[in-house]
Coordinates of C-alpha atoms and ligand atoms in Angstrom, one line a residue:
Chain A
M179 CA -24.1 -19.9 22.5
K180 CA -21.4 -19.1 19.8
L181 CA -20.5 -21.2 16.8
K182 CA -16.7 -22.2 16.5
K183 CA -16.1 -20.8 13.1
A184 CA -18.0 -18.7 10.6
L185 CA -16.6 -17.9 7.1
V186 CA -17.5 -14.8 5.2
F187 CA -17.6 -14.3 1.4
S188 CA -19.1 -11.8 -1.0
S189 CA -18.4 -11.1 -4.6
N190 CA -18.8 -7.6 -3.8
A191 CA -15.8 -6.7 -1.4
S192 CA -17.7 -3.8 0.1
N193 CA -20.0 -6.2 1.9
I194 CA -17.1 -7.8 3.8
A195 CA -16.9 -5.5 6.7
S196 CA -20.6 -5.9 7.7
L197 CA -20.7 -9.6 7.1
C198 CA -17.7 -10.0 9.3
W199 CA -19.5 -8.0 12.0
G200 CA -22.2 -10.7 11.8
A201 CA -19.7 -13.5 11.9
N202 CA -18.0 -12.1 15.0
S203 CA -21.2 -11.8 16.9
L204 CA -22.2 -15.6 16.0
A205 CA -18.9 -17.3 16.1
Q206 CA -15.7 -17.5 18.1
E207 CA -13.6 -17.3 15.0
S208 CA -14.2 -15.4 11.8
V209 CA -12.5 -16.0 8.4
A210 CA -13.1 -13.8 5.4
I211 CA -12.4 -14.6 1.8
V212 CA -11.8 -11.7 -0.2
L213 CA -11.9 -11.3 -4.0
G214 CA -10.6 -7.8 -4.5
T215 CA -7.8 -5.3 -4.2
E216 CA -5.0 -5.7 -1.7
S217 CA -6.2 -2.7 0.3
Q218 CA -9.7 -4.3 0.5
A219 CA -8.0 -7.5 1.8
N220 CA -6.2 -5.5 4.4
E221 CA -9.3 -3.7 5.2
A222 CA -11.0 -6.9 6.0
A223 CA -8.2 -7.9 8.4
A224 CA -9.5 -5.3 10.7
W225 CA -12.7 -7.2 11.1
A226 CA -12.0 -10.8 10.5
G227 CA -9.7 -13.1 12.5
K228 CA -8.1 -14.3 9.2
V229 CA -8.4 -13.2 5.5
L230 CA -8.0 -15.5 2.6
W231 CA -7.2 -13.1 -0.3
L232 CA -8.0 -14.3 -3.8
G233 CA -6.5 -11.5 -5.5
E234 CA -8.3 -9.2 -7.8
K235 CA -10.9 -10.5 -10.3
A236 CA -9.1 -11.6 -13.4
Q237 CA -9.8 -9.4 -16.5
G238 CA -12.6 -10.6 -18.5
S239 CA -13.7 -13.2 -15.9
M240 CA -16.9 -13.3 -13.7
A241 CA -16.9 -13.5 -10.0
E242 CA -19.0 -16.6 -10.4
S243 CA -16.1 -18.6 -11.8
Y244 CA -14.4 -18.3 -8.4
T245 CA -17.0 -20.6 -6.9
G246 CA -14.7 -23.7 -7.1
A247 CA -11.8 -21.7 -5.4
V248 CA -14.3 -20.7 -2.6
A249 CA -15.7 -24.4 -2.3
E250 CA -12.2 -25.6 -1.6
L251 CA -11.6 -23.0 1.1
V252 CA -14.7 -23.9 2.7
K253 CA -13.8 -27.6 2.8
K254 CA -10.5 -26.6 4.3
E255 CA -11.7 -24.3 6.9
Q256 CA -14.9 -26.3 7.8
P257 CA -16.9 -23.6 9.2
E258 CA -20.4 -24.1 10.6
L259 CA -21.7 -21.0 8.8
L260 CA -20.9 -19.4 5.5
L261 CA -22.3 -15.8 5.5
M262 CA -22.6 -14.1 2.1
G263 CA -24.5 -11.0 0.6
C264 CA -27.8 -10.9 -1.0
G265 CA -26.8 -9.5 -4.7
T266 CA -27.4 -11.4 -7.9
R267 CA -23.9 -12.8 -8.1
D268 CA -23.8 -13.9 -4.3
R269 CA -27.1 -15.9 -4.9
C270 CA -25.6 -17.4 -7.9
I271 CA -22.5 -18.5 -6.2
A272 CA -24.3 -19.7 -3.1
A273 CA -26.6 -21.9 -5.2
K274 CA -23.6 -23.6 -6.8
L275 CA -21.9 -24.0 -3.5
A276 CA -24.9 -25.4 -1.7
V277 CA -25.0 -28.3 -4.5
R278 CA -21.3 -28.9 -4.5
L279 CA -20.9 -28.9 -0.6
G280 CA -24.4 -30.5 0.1
A281 CA -25.3 -27.5 2.4
G282 CA -28.6 -25.7 2.8
V283 CA -29.0 -22.1 1.8
I284 CA -31.1 -19.6 3.7
T285 CA -31.5 -16.3 1.8
D286 CA -32.6 -12.8 2.7
A287 CA -32.1 -13.2 6.4
A288 CA -33.6 -10.5 8.5
T289 CA -32.1 -11.7 11.7
L290 CA -29.7 -14.5 12.6
E291 CA -29.1 -16.2 15.9
V292 CA -27.5 -19.4 17.2
D293 CA -29.6 -21.6 19.6
E294 CA -28.5 -23.5 22.6
A295 CA -27.8 -26.7 20.5
G296 CA -25.6 -24.7 18.3
S297 CA -27.9 -24.5 15.2
V298 CA -28.2 -21.3 13.1
L299 CA -31.8 -19.9 13.2
V300 CA -32.8 -17.2 10.5
K301 CA -35.8 -15.2 10.3
R302 CA -37.1 -14.3 6.9
N303 CA -40.1 -13.0 5.1
V304 CA -42.3 -15.5 3.2
F305 CA -45.4 -15.1 1.2
G306 CA -44.5 -11.5 0.2
G307 CA -44.0 -10.5 3.7
A308 CA -47.4 -11.6 4.8
A309 CA -45.5 -13.9 7.3
Q310 CA -42.2 -14.4 8.7
A311 CA -40.5 -17.8 8.8
T312 CA -37.9 -19.1 11.4
V313 CA -35.7 -21.5 9.4
K314 CA -33.1 -23.7 10.8
A315 CA -29.9 -24.8 8.8
L316 CA -29.5 -28.5 9.2
G317 CA -26.2 -30.4 8.5
A318 CA -22.5 -29.5 9.3
M319 CA -22.7 -26.1 7.6
G320 CA -25.4 -23.6 6.6
I321 CA -25.2 -20.9 4.0
V322 CA -26.9 -17.7 4.9
L323 CA -27.3 -14.6 2.7
T324 CA -28.0 -11.4 4.4
S325 CA -27.9 -7.7 3.5
G326 CA -26.3 -6.9 6.7
G327 CA -27.5 -4.6 9.4
F328 CA -25.2 -6.0 12.1
D329 CA -23.5 -3.9 14.9
E330 CA -19.8 -3.2 14.4
T331 CA -17.8 -5.9 16.2
A332 CA -14.1 -6.6 16.2
P333 CA -12.6 -10.2 15.9
A334 CA -11.2 -11.9 19.0
A335 CA -7.5 -11.3 17.6
A336 CA -6.3 -9.0 14.9
G337 CA -6.3 -10.7 11.5
S338 CA -3.7 -11.7 9.1
V339 CA -3.9 -11.7 5.2
E340 CA -2.9 -14.8 3.3
K341 CA -2.6 -14.4 -0.4
L342 CA -3.6 -17.4 -2.4
D343 CA -3.2 -18.5 -5.9
V344 CA -6.4 -19.8 -7.4
Q345 CA -7.8 -21.2 -10.4
I346 CA -11.0 -19.9 -12.0
E347 CA -13.2 -22.4 -13.6
D348 CA -14.9 -22.8 -17.0
M349 CA -18.5 -22.4 -16.5
G350 CA -19.5 -22.9 -20.1
I351 CA -20.4 -19.2 -20.1
Q352 CA -18.4 -16.7 -22.3
L353 CA -18.4 -13.1 -20.9
L354 CA -18.5 -10.9 -24.2
D355 CA -19.2 -7.7 -22.8
T356 CA -19.8 -5.8 -19.4
S357 CA -20.9 -2.3 -18.6
A358 CA -21.9 -0.5 -15.5
K359 CA -25.5 0.5 -15.4
Q360 CA -26.1 4.4 -15.0
E361 CA -29.2 4.6 -12.9
E362 CA -30.0 7.2 -10.3
T363 CA -30.0 6.0 -6.5
V364 CA -32.3 7.7 -4.1
D365 CA -32.3 6.9 -0.4
I366 CA -36.2 6.9 -0.3
A367 CA -36.1 5.4 3.3
V368 CA -35.4 8.8 4.7
A369 CA -38.3 10.6 2.9
K370 CA -40.8 12.4 5.3
R371 CA -43.5 12.4 2.6
I372 CA -43.9 10.0 -0.3
V373 CA -46.1 10.1 -3.3
A374 CA -46.1 6.6 -4.9
V375 CA -47.4 5.5 -8.1
G376 CA -48.5 2.0 -9.5
R377 CA -49.6 0.5 -12.5
G378 CA -52.9 2.6 -12.4
L379 CA -50.7 5.4 -13.9
G380 CA -51.5 3.9 -17.3
S381 CA -48.6 5.6 -19.1
Q382 CA -45.4 7.4 -18.6
E383 CA -46.9 10.8 -19.6
N384 CA -49.1 10.6 -16.5
L385 CA -46.1 10.7 -14.3
A386 CA -46.0 14.6 -14.7
A387 CA -49.2 15.0 -12.7
A388 CA -48.1 12.9 -9.9
E389 CA -44.7 14.8 -10.0
D390 CA -46.5 18.2 -9.6
L391 CA -48.5 16.8 -6.7
A392 CA -45.2 15.6 -5.1
A393 CA -43.7 19.1 -5.6
K394 CA -46.5 20.8 -4.0
L395 CA -46.3 18.4 -1.0
G396 CA -42.7 18.5 -0.8
A397 CA -42.7 14.7 -1.2
E398 CA -40.3 12.3 -2.8
M399 CA -41.6 10.1 -5.7
G400 CA -41.8 6.3 -5.1
C401 CA -43.5 3.4 -7.0
T402 CA -44.5 -0.2 -7.0
R403 CA -42.0 -2.8 -8.3
P404 CA -43.8 -3.3 -11.8
I405 CA -43.3 0.5 -12.4
A406 CA -39.5 0.3 -11.8
E407 CA -38.7 -3.4 -12.9
E408 CA -41.1 -4.0 -15.8
Q409 CA -42.0 -0.6 -17.2
H410 CA -38.7 1.1 -16.3
W411 CA -40.6 4.4 -15.8
M412 CA -38.7 5.1 -12.5
S413 CA -35.3 3.8 -11.0
R414 CA -35.1 0.7 -9.0
S415 CA -34.1 2.6 -5.9
R416 CA -37.6 4.1 -5.8
Y417 CA -39.6 1.0 -5.5
I418 CA -41.2 0.1 -2.2
G419 CA -41.9 -3.3 -0.8
V420 CA -40.5 -6.7 0.4
S421 CA -37.9 -6.9 -2.3
G422 CA -37.4 -3.1 -2.5
A423 CA -37.3 -0.3 -0.1
T424 CA -38.8 -0.1 3.4
V425 CA -40.1 3.4 4.2
K426 CA -41.6 5.3 7.3
P427 CA -42.7 8.6 6.1
D428 CA -45.3 10.8 7.8
L429 CA -47.4 10.7 4.6
Y430 CA -47.6 7.9 2.1
M431 CA -49.9 8.6 -0.8
A432 CA -50.5 5.7 -2.9
L433 CA -51.7 6.5 -6.5
G434 CA -53.1 3.6 -8.6
I435 CA -51.7 1.0 -6.4
S436 CA -53.6 -2.1 -5.7
G437 CA -51.9 -2.7 -2.3
Q438 CA -50.8 -6.3 -2.5
V439 CA -48.9 -7.5 0.5
Q440 CA -45.5 -7.5 -1.1
H441 CA -45.8 -3.6 -1.7
M442 CA -47.6 -2.8 1.7
V443 CA -44.9 -4.5 3.9
G444 CA -42.6 -1.9 2.8
A445 CA -45.0 1.0 3.5
K446 CA -46.8 -0.3 6.5
S447 CA -44.6 1.8 9.1
S448 CA -45.9 5.0 7.4
K449 CA -48.1 7.2 9.7
I450 CA -50.6 8.0 7.4
I451 CA -51.5 6.2 4.4
V452 CA -53.6 7.9 1.7
A453 CA -54.8 5.9 -1.3
I454 CA -56.4 6.8 -4.7
N455 CA -57.8 3.9 -6.8
K456 CA -60.5 3.6 -9.3
D457 CA -61.5 0.2 -7.9
A458 CA -63.4 0.4 -4.7
K459 CA -62.5 -3.4 -4.1
A460 CA -58.7 -2.7 -4.3
P461 CA -57.0 -4.3 -1.3
I462 CA -55.3 -0.9 -0.4
F463 CA -58.8 0.5 0.7
Q464 CA -58.6 -2.0 3.6
D465 CA -55.2 -0.8 4.7
C466 CA -55.3 3.0 4.6
D467 CA -56.3 6.0 6.7
I468 CA -58.0 8.1 3.9
G469 CA -59.1 6.7 0.5
L470 CA -60.5 8.1 -2.7
V471 CA -62.2 5.9 -5.2
A472 CA -61.5 7.8 -8.4
D473 CA -59.6 8.0 -11.7
M474 CA -56.1 9.2 -10.6
N475 CA -55.5 10.9 -13.7
K476 CA -58.5 12.8 -13.8
V477 CA -58.4 14.0 -10.3
L478 CA -54.8 14.8 -9.6
P479 CA -54.7 18.3 -11.1
K480 CA -57.5 19.4 -8.9
L481 CA -56.0 17.8 -5.9
T482 CA -52.8 19.5 -6.4
Q483 CA -54.6 22.8 -6.1
L484 CA -56.5 21.7 -3.0
L485 CA -53.7 19.9 -1.0
Chain B
M1093 CA -35.1 -25.8 -29.5
K1094 CA -36.4 -28.0 -26.9
I1095 CA -37.3 -25.9 -23.9
I1096 CA -38.6 -26.7 -20.4
A1097 CA -40.0 -23.9 -18.3
C1098 CA -40.4 -24.6 -14.5
Y1099 CA -43.1 -23.0 -12.4
K1100 CA -44.5 -23.4 -8.9
I1101 CA -48.1 -23.4 -7.8
V1102 CA -48.4 -21.3 -4.7
P1103 CA -51.1 -19.9 -2.5
Y1104 CA -52.4 -16.2 -3.3
E1105 CA -51.1 -14.4 -0.3
Q1106 CA -54.0 -12.1 -0.1
S1107 CA -56.2 -15.2 0.5
I1108 CA -54.2 -16.8 3.4
G1109 CA -56.1 -16.7 6.6
I1110 CA -54.3 -15.4 9.8
A1111 CA -55.3 -16.6 13.2
Q1112 CA -55.3 -14.5 16.3
D1113 CA -52.0 -16.0 17.5
G1114 CA -50.4 -15.2 13.9
S1115 CA -50.5 -18.7 12.5
L1116 CA -51.5 -19.1 8.9
N1117 CA -54.5 -20.9 7.6
F1118 CA -54.7 -22.3 4.1
D1119 CA -58.2 -23.7 4.1
K1120 CA -59.6 -21.1 2.0
A1121 CA -56.3 -20.1 0.1
E1122 CA -56.6 -19.7 -3.6
L1123 CA -53.8 -21.0 -5.8
M1124 CA -51.9 -19.3 -8.4
I1125 CA -49.1 -19.8 -10.8
G1126 CA -45.9 -18.1 -9.2
Q1127 CA -45.9 -14.5 -10.4
Y1128 CA -42.2 -14.6 -11.6
D1129 CA -42.5 -18.2 -13.2
L1130 CA -45.1 -16.6 -15.6
N1131 CA -41.9 -14.7 -16.9
A1132 CA -40.1 -17.9 -17.3
I1133 CA -43.0 -19.6 -19.3
E1134 CA -43.3 -16.4 -21.6
A1135 CA -39.7 -16.3 -22.2
G1136 CA -40.0 -20.0 -23.3
A1137 CA -43.0 -19.4 -25.5
Q1138 CA -41.4 -16.4 -27.2
L1139 CA -38.3 -18.3 -28.0
V1140 CA -40.3 -21.2 -29.5
E1141 CA -42.5 -18.8 -31.4
K1142 CA -39.4 -17.2 -32.9
C1143 CA -37.0 -20.1 -33.5
G1144 CA -39.2 -23.1 -33.5
G1145 CA -39.1 -26.2 -31.2
E1146 CA -41.3 -27.1 -28.4
L1147 CA -41.9 -25.7 -24.9
T1148 CA -42.7 -28.1 -22.0
A1149 CA -43.9 -26.8 -18.7
L1150 CA -42.7 -28.6 -15.6
T1151 CA -43.5 -28.5 -11.8
V1152 CA -42.8 -30.5 -8.8
G1153 CA -44.8 -30.2 -5.6
S1154 CA -47.6 -31.8 -3.5
Q1155 CA -51.3 -32.1 -4.4
E1156 CA -51.5 -28.4 -5.6
V1157 CA -49.6 -29.3 -8.8
E1158 CA -52.4 -31.4 -10.0
N1159 CA -55.1 -28.7 -9.7
S1160 CA -56.5 -28.8 -13.3
K1161 CA -57.3 -25.0 -13.4
M1162 CA -53.7 -24.3 -12.7
R1163 CA -52.3 -26.8 -15.3
K1164 CA -54.7 -25.2 -17.8
G1165 CA -53.7 -21.7 -16.8
V1166 CA -50.0 -22.8 -17.5
L1167 CA -51.0 -24.6 -21.0
S1168 CA -52.9 -21.5 -22.2
R1169 CA -49.8 -19.4 -22.1
G1170 CA -47.9 -21.2 -24.7
P1171 CA -46.4 -24.5 -23.6
A1172 CA -47.1 -27.5 -26.0
N1173 CA -47.5 -29.9 -22.9
C1174 CA -47.0 -30.1 -19.2
V1175 CA -45.3 -32.4 -16.7
T1176 CA -46.3 -32.4 -13.0
V1177 CA -44.6 -34.5 -10.3
C1178 CA -46.8 -34.8 -7.3
D1179 CA -45.6 -36.3 -4.0
P1180 CA -46.5 -35.6 -0.4
G1181 CA -42.9 -35.7 0.3
L1182 CA -42.5 -32.4 -1.7
K1183 CA -44.8 -30.5 0.6
D1184 CA -42.9 -27.3 1.9
A1185 CA -40.0 -28.3 0.0
D1186 CA -36.9 -26.0 0.2
S1187 CA -34.8 -24.8 -2.7
A1188 CA -32.5 -27.7 -2.4
T1189 CA -35.4 -30.5 -2.4
T1190 CA -37.3 -28.6 -5.3
S1191 CA -34.2 -28.3 -7.4
A1192 CA -33.1 -31.9 -6.7
A1193 CA -36.8 -33.0 -7.8
L1194 CA -36.8 -30.9 -10.9
A1195 CA -33.4 -32.4 -11.8
E1196 CA -34.5 -35.9 -11.6
A1197 CA -37.8 -35.2 -13.4
I1198 CA -35.7 -33.7 -16.2
K1199 CA -33.3 -36.5 -16.4
S1200 CA -36.2 -39.0 -16.8
R1201 CA -37.5 -37.0 -19.8
G1202 CA -34.5 -37.3 -22.2
E1203 CA -33.0 -34.6 -24.2
F1204 CA -33.5 -30.8 -24.1
D1205 CA -31.5 -27.6 -24.9
L1206 CA -32.6 -25.0 -22.4
V1207 CA -34.2 -25.0 -19.0
I1208 CA -35.9 -21.8 -17.9
C1209 CA -36.8 -20.8 -14.4
G1210 CA -38.3 -17.6 -13.0
E1211 CA -36.3 -15.3 -10.7
G1212 CA -37.8 -16.8 -7.5
S1213 CA -40.9 -18.3 -6.2
S1214 CA -43.8 -16.2 -5.0
D1215 CA -44.1 -17.9 -1.6
I1216 CA -40.3 -18.4 -0.6
Y1217 CA -38.5 -16.2 -3.0
A1218 CA -35.2 -17.6 -2.2
Q1219 CA -34.1 -17.1 -5.8
Q1220 CA -32.0 -20.3 -5.7
V1221 CA -33.8 -23.0 -7.6
G1222 CA -32.6 -22.2 -11.2
V1223 CA -28.8 -22.2 -10.4
Q1224 CA -29.0 -25.1 -8.1
L1225 CA -30.8 -27.0 -10.7
G1226 CA -28.2 -26.3 -13.4
E1227 CA -25.5 -27.2 -10.9
R1228 CA -27.3 -30.6 -10.2
L1229 CA -27.5 -31.3 -14.0
G1230 CA -23.9 -30.4 -14.3
L1231 CA -24.6 -27.7 -16.9
P1232 CA -23.7 -24.1 -17.6
C1233 CA -26.3 -22.0 -15.5
I1234 CA -26.7 -18.4 -14.5
N1235 CA -29.4 -16.0 -13.1
G1236 CA -30.6 -12.5 -13.6
V1237 CA -31.1 -12.9 -17.4
T1238 CA -33.0 -9.9 -18.9
E1239 CA -32.8 -10.9 -22.7
I1240 CA -32.4 -14.2 -24.7
T1241 CA -31.2 -14.6 -28.4
A1242 CA -30.8 -18.1 -29.9
G1243 CA -27.4 -18.6 -31.4
E1244 CA -25.7 -21.9 -33.0
G1245 CA -25.4 -24.5 -30.1
C1246 CA -25.6 -21.4 -27.6
I1247 CA -27.7 -18.7 -26.5
N1248 CA -26.6 -15.1 -26.1
V1249 CA -28.1 -13.4 -23.1
Q1250 CA -28.0 -10.0 -21.5
R1251 CA -27.7 -10.3 -17.6
N1252 CA -28.3 -7.7 -14.8
A1253 CA -26.0 -8.3 -11.9
D1254 CA -25.6 -5.8 -9.0
G1255 CA -25.8 -2.8 -11.3
E1256 CA -23.7 -4.3 -14.1
T1257 CA -25.0 -5.4 -17.4
E1258 CA -23.3 -8.3 -19.0
T1259 CA -23.5 -9.9 -22.4
L1260 CA -23.0 -13.7 -22.2
C1261 CA -22.8 -16.6 -24.6
I1262 CA -23.9 -19.7 -22.7
K1263 CA -23.3 -23.1 -24.2
L1264 CA -26.3 -25.4 -24.6
P1265 CA -27.8 -27.3 -23.0
A1266 CA -28.1 -24.8 -20.1
V1267 CA -30.2 -23.7 -17.3
I1268 CA -31.1 -20.0 -16.6
S1269 CA -33.3 -17.9 -14.4
V1270 CA -34.8 -14.9 -15.9
A1271 CA -35.2 -11.5 -14.3
S1272 CA -38.9 -10.4 -13.8
G1273 CA -38.4 -7.6 -16.2
I1274 CA -37.5 -9.8 -19.1
N1275 CA -41.0 -9.6 -20.7
V1276 CA -44.6 -8.7 -20.0
T1277 CA -46.5 -11.9 -19.7
R1278 CA -49.5 -12.6 -21.9
V1279 CA -53.0 -12.6 -20.9
P1280 CA -54.4 -15.9 -22.5
S1281 CA -57.6 -15.4 -24.8
M1282 CA -60.6 -17.6 -24.5
K1283 CA -59.3 -19.6 -27.5
D1284 CA -56.0 -20.2 -25.7
I1285 CA -57.9 -21.3 -22.5
L1286 CA -60.2 -23.8 -24.6
A1287 CA -57.1 -25.0 -26.4
A1288 CA -55.2 -25.6 -23.3
G1289 CA -57.7 -28.2 -22.1
K1290 CA -57.0 -30.3 -25.1
K1291 CA -53.0 -30.3 -24.7
P1292 CA -51.2 -33.3 -23.3
F1293 CA -49.9 -33.5 -19.9
A1294 CA -48.1 -36.2 -17.7
A1295 CA -49.1 -36.4 -14.2
L1296 CA -46.1 -38.2 -12.4
T1297 CA -45.5 -39.3 -8.9
G1298 CA -42.6 -40.1 -6.6
A1299 CA -43.0 -43.6 -8.0
D1300 CA -41.7 -42.4 -11.4
V1301 CA -39.1 -39.9 -10.5
A1302 CA -36.5 -40.6 -7.8
L1303 CA -37.0 -37.9 -5.0
P1304 CA -34.4 -36.6 -2.8
G1305 CA -34.6 -37.9 0.8
E1306 CA -32.2 -35.5 2.6
R1307 CA -33.3 -32.0 3.8
Y1308 CA -30.8 -29.2 4.4
T1309 CA -33.1 -26.7 6.0
E1310 CA -36.0 -26.9 8.5
T1311 CA -38.8 -24.4 8.8
V1312 CA -39.4 -24.1 12.6
S1313 CA -42.4 -21.6 12.4
V1314 CA -44.2 -19.3 10.1
L1315 CA -46.2 -16.5 11.8
A1316 CA -47.9 -13.3 10.6
P1317 CA -46.9 -10.2 12.2
Q1318 CA -49.2 -8.1 14.4
H1319 CA -51.1 -5.7 12.1
A1320 CA -52.6 -2.4 13.4
A1321 CA -55.8 -1.8 11.7
R1322 CA -56.1 1.7 9.9
P1323 CA -59.4 3.8 10.0
C1324 CA -60.0 3.4 6.1
K1325 CA -62.1 6.5 5.6
I1326 CA -63.2 6.2 2.0
F1327 CA -64.5 9.0 -0.2
T1328 CA -66.2 8.0 -3.5
G1329 CA -66.3 9.9 -6.9
D1330 CA -64.6 12.8 -8.6
S1331 CA -67.1 15.7 -8.0
E1332 CA -65.8 19.1 -6.7
E1333 CA -67.5 18.4 -3.4
T1334 CA -65.9 14.9 -3.0
L1335 CA -62.5 16.1 -3.9
S1336 CA -62.8 19.1 -1.4
A1337 CA -63.9 16.8 1.3
F1338 CA -61.0 14.4 0.6
A1339 CA -58.5 17.0 0.4
A1340 CA -59.7 18.6 3.6
A1341 CA -59.3 15.2 5.4
V1342 CA -55.7 14.9 4.0
N1343 CA -54.9 18.4 4.8
A1344 CA -56.1 18.0 8.4
E1345 CA -53.5 15.1 8.8
L1346 CA -50.7 17.1 7.3
K1347 CA -50.8 19.9 9.8
Ligands
FAD2140 C1 -41.7 -12.6 -4.4 C2 -42.3 -11.2 -4.9 C3 -41.8 -9.9 -4.3 C4 -42.4 -8.7 -4.8 N1 -41.9 -7.6 -4.3 C5 -42.6 -6.5 -4.5 C6 -42.0 -5.3 -4.0 O1 -41.1 -5.1 -3.3 N2 -42.8 -4.0 -4.3 C7 -43.9 -4.1 -4.9 O2 -44.5 -2.9 -5.2 N3 -44.3 -5.2 -5.5 C8 -43.8 -6.4 -5.3 N4 -44.1 -7.6 -5.9 C9 -45.3 -7.5 -6.7 C10 -46.7 -7.4 -6.2 O3 -47.2 -8.7 -6.0 C11 -47.7 -6.6 -7.1 O4 -47.9 -7.4 -8.3 C12 -47.3 -5.3 -7.3 O5 -47.2 -4.4 -6.1 C13 -48.6 -4.6 -8.1 O6 -48.2 -3.2 -8.4 P1 -49.3 -2.2 -8.7 O7 -50.2 -2.0 -7.5 O8 -48.6 -1.1 -9.3 O9 -50.2 -3.0 -9.9 P2 -51.5 -3.6 -9.9 O10 -51.7 -4.6 -8.8 O11 -51.7 -4.0 -11.4 O12 -52.5 -2.4 -9.5 C14 -52.9 -1.4 -10.2 C15 -54.0 -0.7 -9.6 O13 -54.3 0.6 -10.2 C16 -55.8 0.7 -10.2 N5 -55.9 1.7 -11.3 C17 -55.8 1.4 -12.6 N6 -56.3 2.4 -13.4 C18 -56.5 3.5 -12.4 C19 -56.6 4.9 -12.7 N7 -56.7 5.4 -13.7 N8 -56.9 5.5 -11.5 C20 -56.8 5.0 -10.3 N9 -56.4 3.7 -10.1 C21 -56.2 2.9 -11.3 C22 -56.3 -0.6 -10.4 O14 -57.6 -0.7 -9.8 C23 -55.3 -1.5 -9.6 O15 -55.7 -1.7 -8.2 C24 -43.6 -8.8 -5.4 C25 -44.2 -10.0 -6.0 C26 -43.5 -11.2 -5.6 C27 -44.0 -12.5 -6.1

C-alpha cells in the first residue's frame, strides 16, 4: 500500500533528492520543503511533485529557527509522513516539530515501509546494534529520520516551485559566530584492509607504530568512536560502528579495541578479523578469527616486520 | 546555578541474552548508567564546581530507576541529590513519553537555570529527548553542545552541527543536550562512592508526577540478527615464537 502524501524537509538541501526518492516510493504524492538557493529548489522539483521554497537561510540565522515555518506548512499539507535527514540540525528540528505537532519521531531508519493498514513501519538499530527494532508510527503523521539509501524514483507528475515568504522565530538563542570545521573525510567503507585502533593505544604518539603496520599491509587506518569523538586523535570519518562507518574489508585488524557491540556491528561483515588486546577477557576475542593476547605497543614493531 | 542533569538506566548490551529465535532476554542483563548521560552529569558537575550552585540528577523509567547501586553510581559523580520517577507505564518509553515525563517531573520541582541531557540514550539512541524536553517546557533548547561557559543570565556554548562549529548565547533557563566529546567523565573514588550513600534522594512515582497517556510510536518487534561464529584462534604472549606463529596464521589468511 502507498500513503497519500509524504513531505520531505532537511536543513541540508543536498539531502533533498534522496529523501524525495524515499517519499515517491512510499506515497502517491511527494512535497519537498527547501531551505536553500533557487537552483536547489529547482533541482528538487525534478524529484518532488511540489516544492515549497523557503528561500535562502537569512544571514546570521540558524536553520533551526525555521521550525515554525515548517510546522505551518506541515499543518497545511497534512501529510501522513514527514521524512528528514539524520544530521544534528534535522534531529533538533524534528524534536521541536514532534512536540508542536503532537507527532512521533523515529530516527536512524535503516528501512521504511507502509503496511497493509497504511501505517509506516521502520527498522532501526537498538542496544548499540545488538538488535533491530521494528517501530510503527502512530497517529495522523509520523516523522522519520533517515540517511537515505533509496533507489532513484521520479514523482508521478513533474514538480512546480512555490516561493514562500516565511518568518524566522526567536529561539532565545543568539548565533554569535559560525565556522566550517576543517576535517579530512575518508571513505573507509571501500577499504580492502583496515588497521583499527582503540583506547588501548594509550597515547597519540603510539599511533605511529600502528600507521607503520598499516603502511606495510597497504591498509587504511580506522578507529573506535572514543578515539575520534573524545580524544580527537583521528577524524570522525574513520570511526567504525553503529554511529559511524560500516566496513567490509578482507582484513580487519583491531588493536587495543575491547569489541563492544556498538563497534563490532560496523565491522562484522569483514572477511577476517584479527585482534590484539592485552586483556584475554576482552569481548573481541569471542568475535575474531585470529587473536593475540599482548601489549599492542610492545609487539607492533616486531609484527610489522613479520607480516 | 541550579542545574538538573537527566540520565537513563539501561541494560548493558553485552549482557543481554539472545534466544535461538533472535528474541532478547533481559533476565540476566546488568544495568548501567547510559554512556552518554555520564557526559551530561559530568558537564553539570564541572559547571557547579566552577561557578557554584547545585546539581540534581533526574531520571524517569520503570523499576530499574530505583536500583540503589545505579543511584549511588550517579551520586558518586558529582550531583548533590537525585530524583527518580518510577512507574510501570514508563517501561519501554519512547522519546516523546520520556521527555513528557521529565518535563512534568521538572515542573513539579520548582525553579532551575539549566537542564543538561546526554546526546542520546545507550539503548534507543534516538537523540531526541533533550530538545523535546526543552520544547515541552517552552524554553530555549539546542543539541550538539561541545563546551559551556556560564554568563550573566545566559550560557555561552560551542556547538557542533553537521560540520559547522557555532558559538551561541543561550538565555536561561534553558535545556541543552551535550555531545559525547564535551568531556572525559570522572571515575569516582572510594570516598565519592561512600559519600554517595549519604546523599539525599527523592523516589517519586506516577502518583507524584502527572505522566503522559498518549503514545506516538509502537515497537512491534525487537530481534537480534543472525550471527556467524568466528573460529577465535587465540595466541597468548609476546615471545618471539608466539609472534611468529601469530604472524604466520595472519599471513596465511592474507594470501
Ligand atoms: C549509542 C552508542 C553508540 C556508539 N557507537 C559507537 C560506534 O559507532 N563505534 C564505536 O567504536 N563505539 C561506539 N560506541 C562506544 C562503545 O560502546 C565503546 O565504548 C567503544 O567502542 C569502546 O572503544 P575502545 O574499544 O577503543 O575502548 P575500550 O572499551 O576502553 O577498550 C580498550 C581496550 O584496549 C585494551 N588495551 C589497553 N591497553 C592495551 C595495550 N597496551 N595493548 C593492547 N590492548 C590494550 C583494553 O584491554 C580494552 O579491551 C557507542 C556507544 C553508544 C552508547
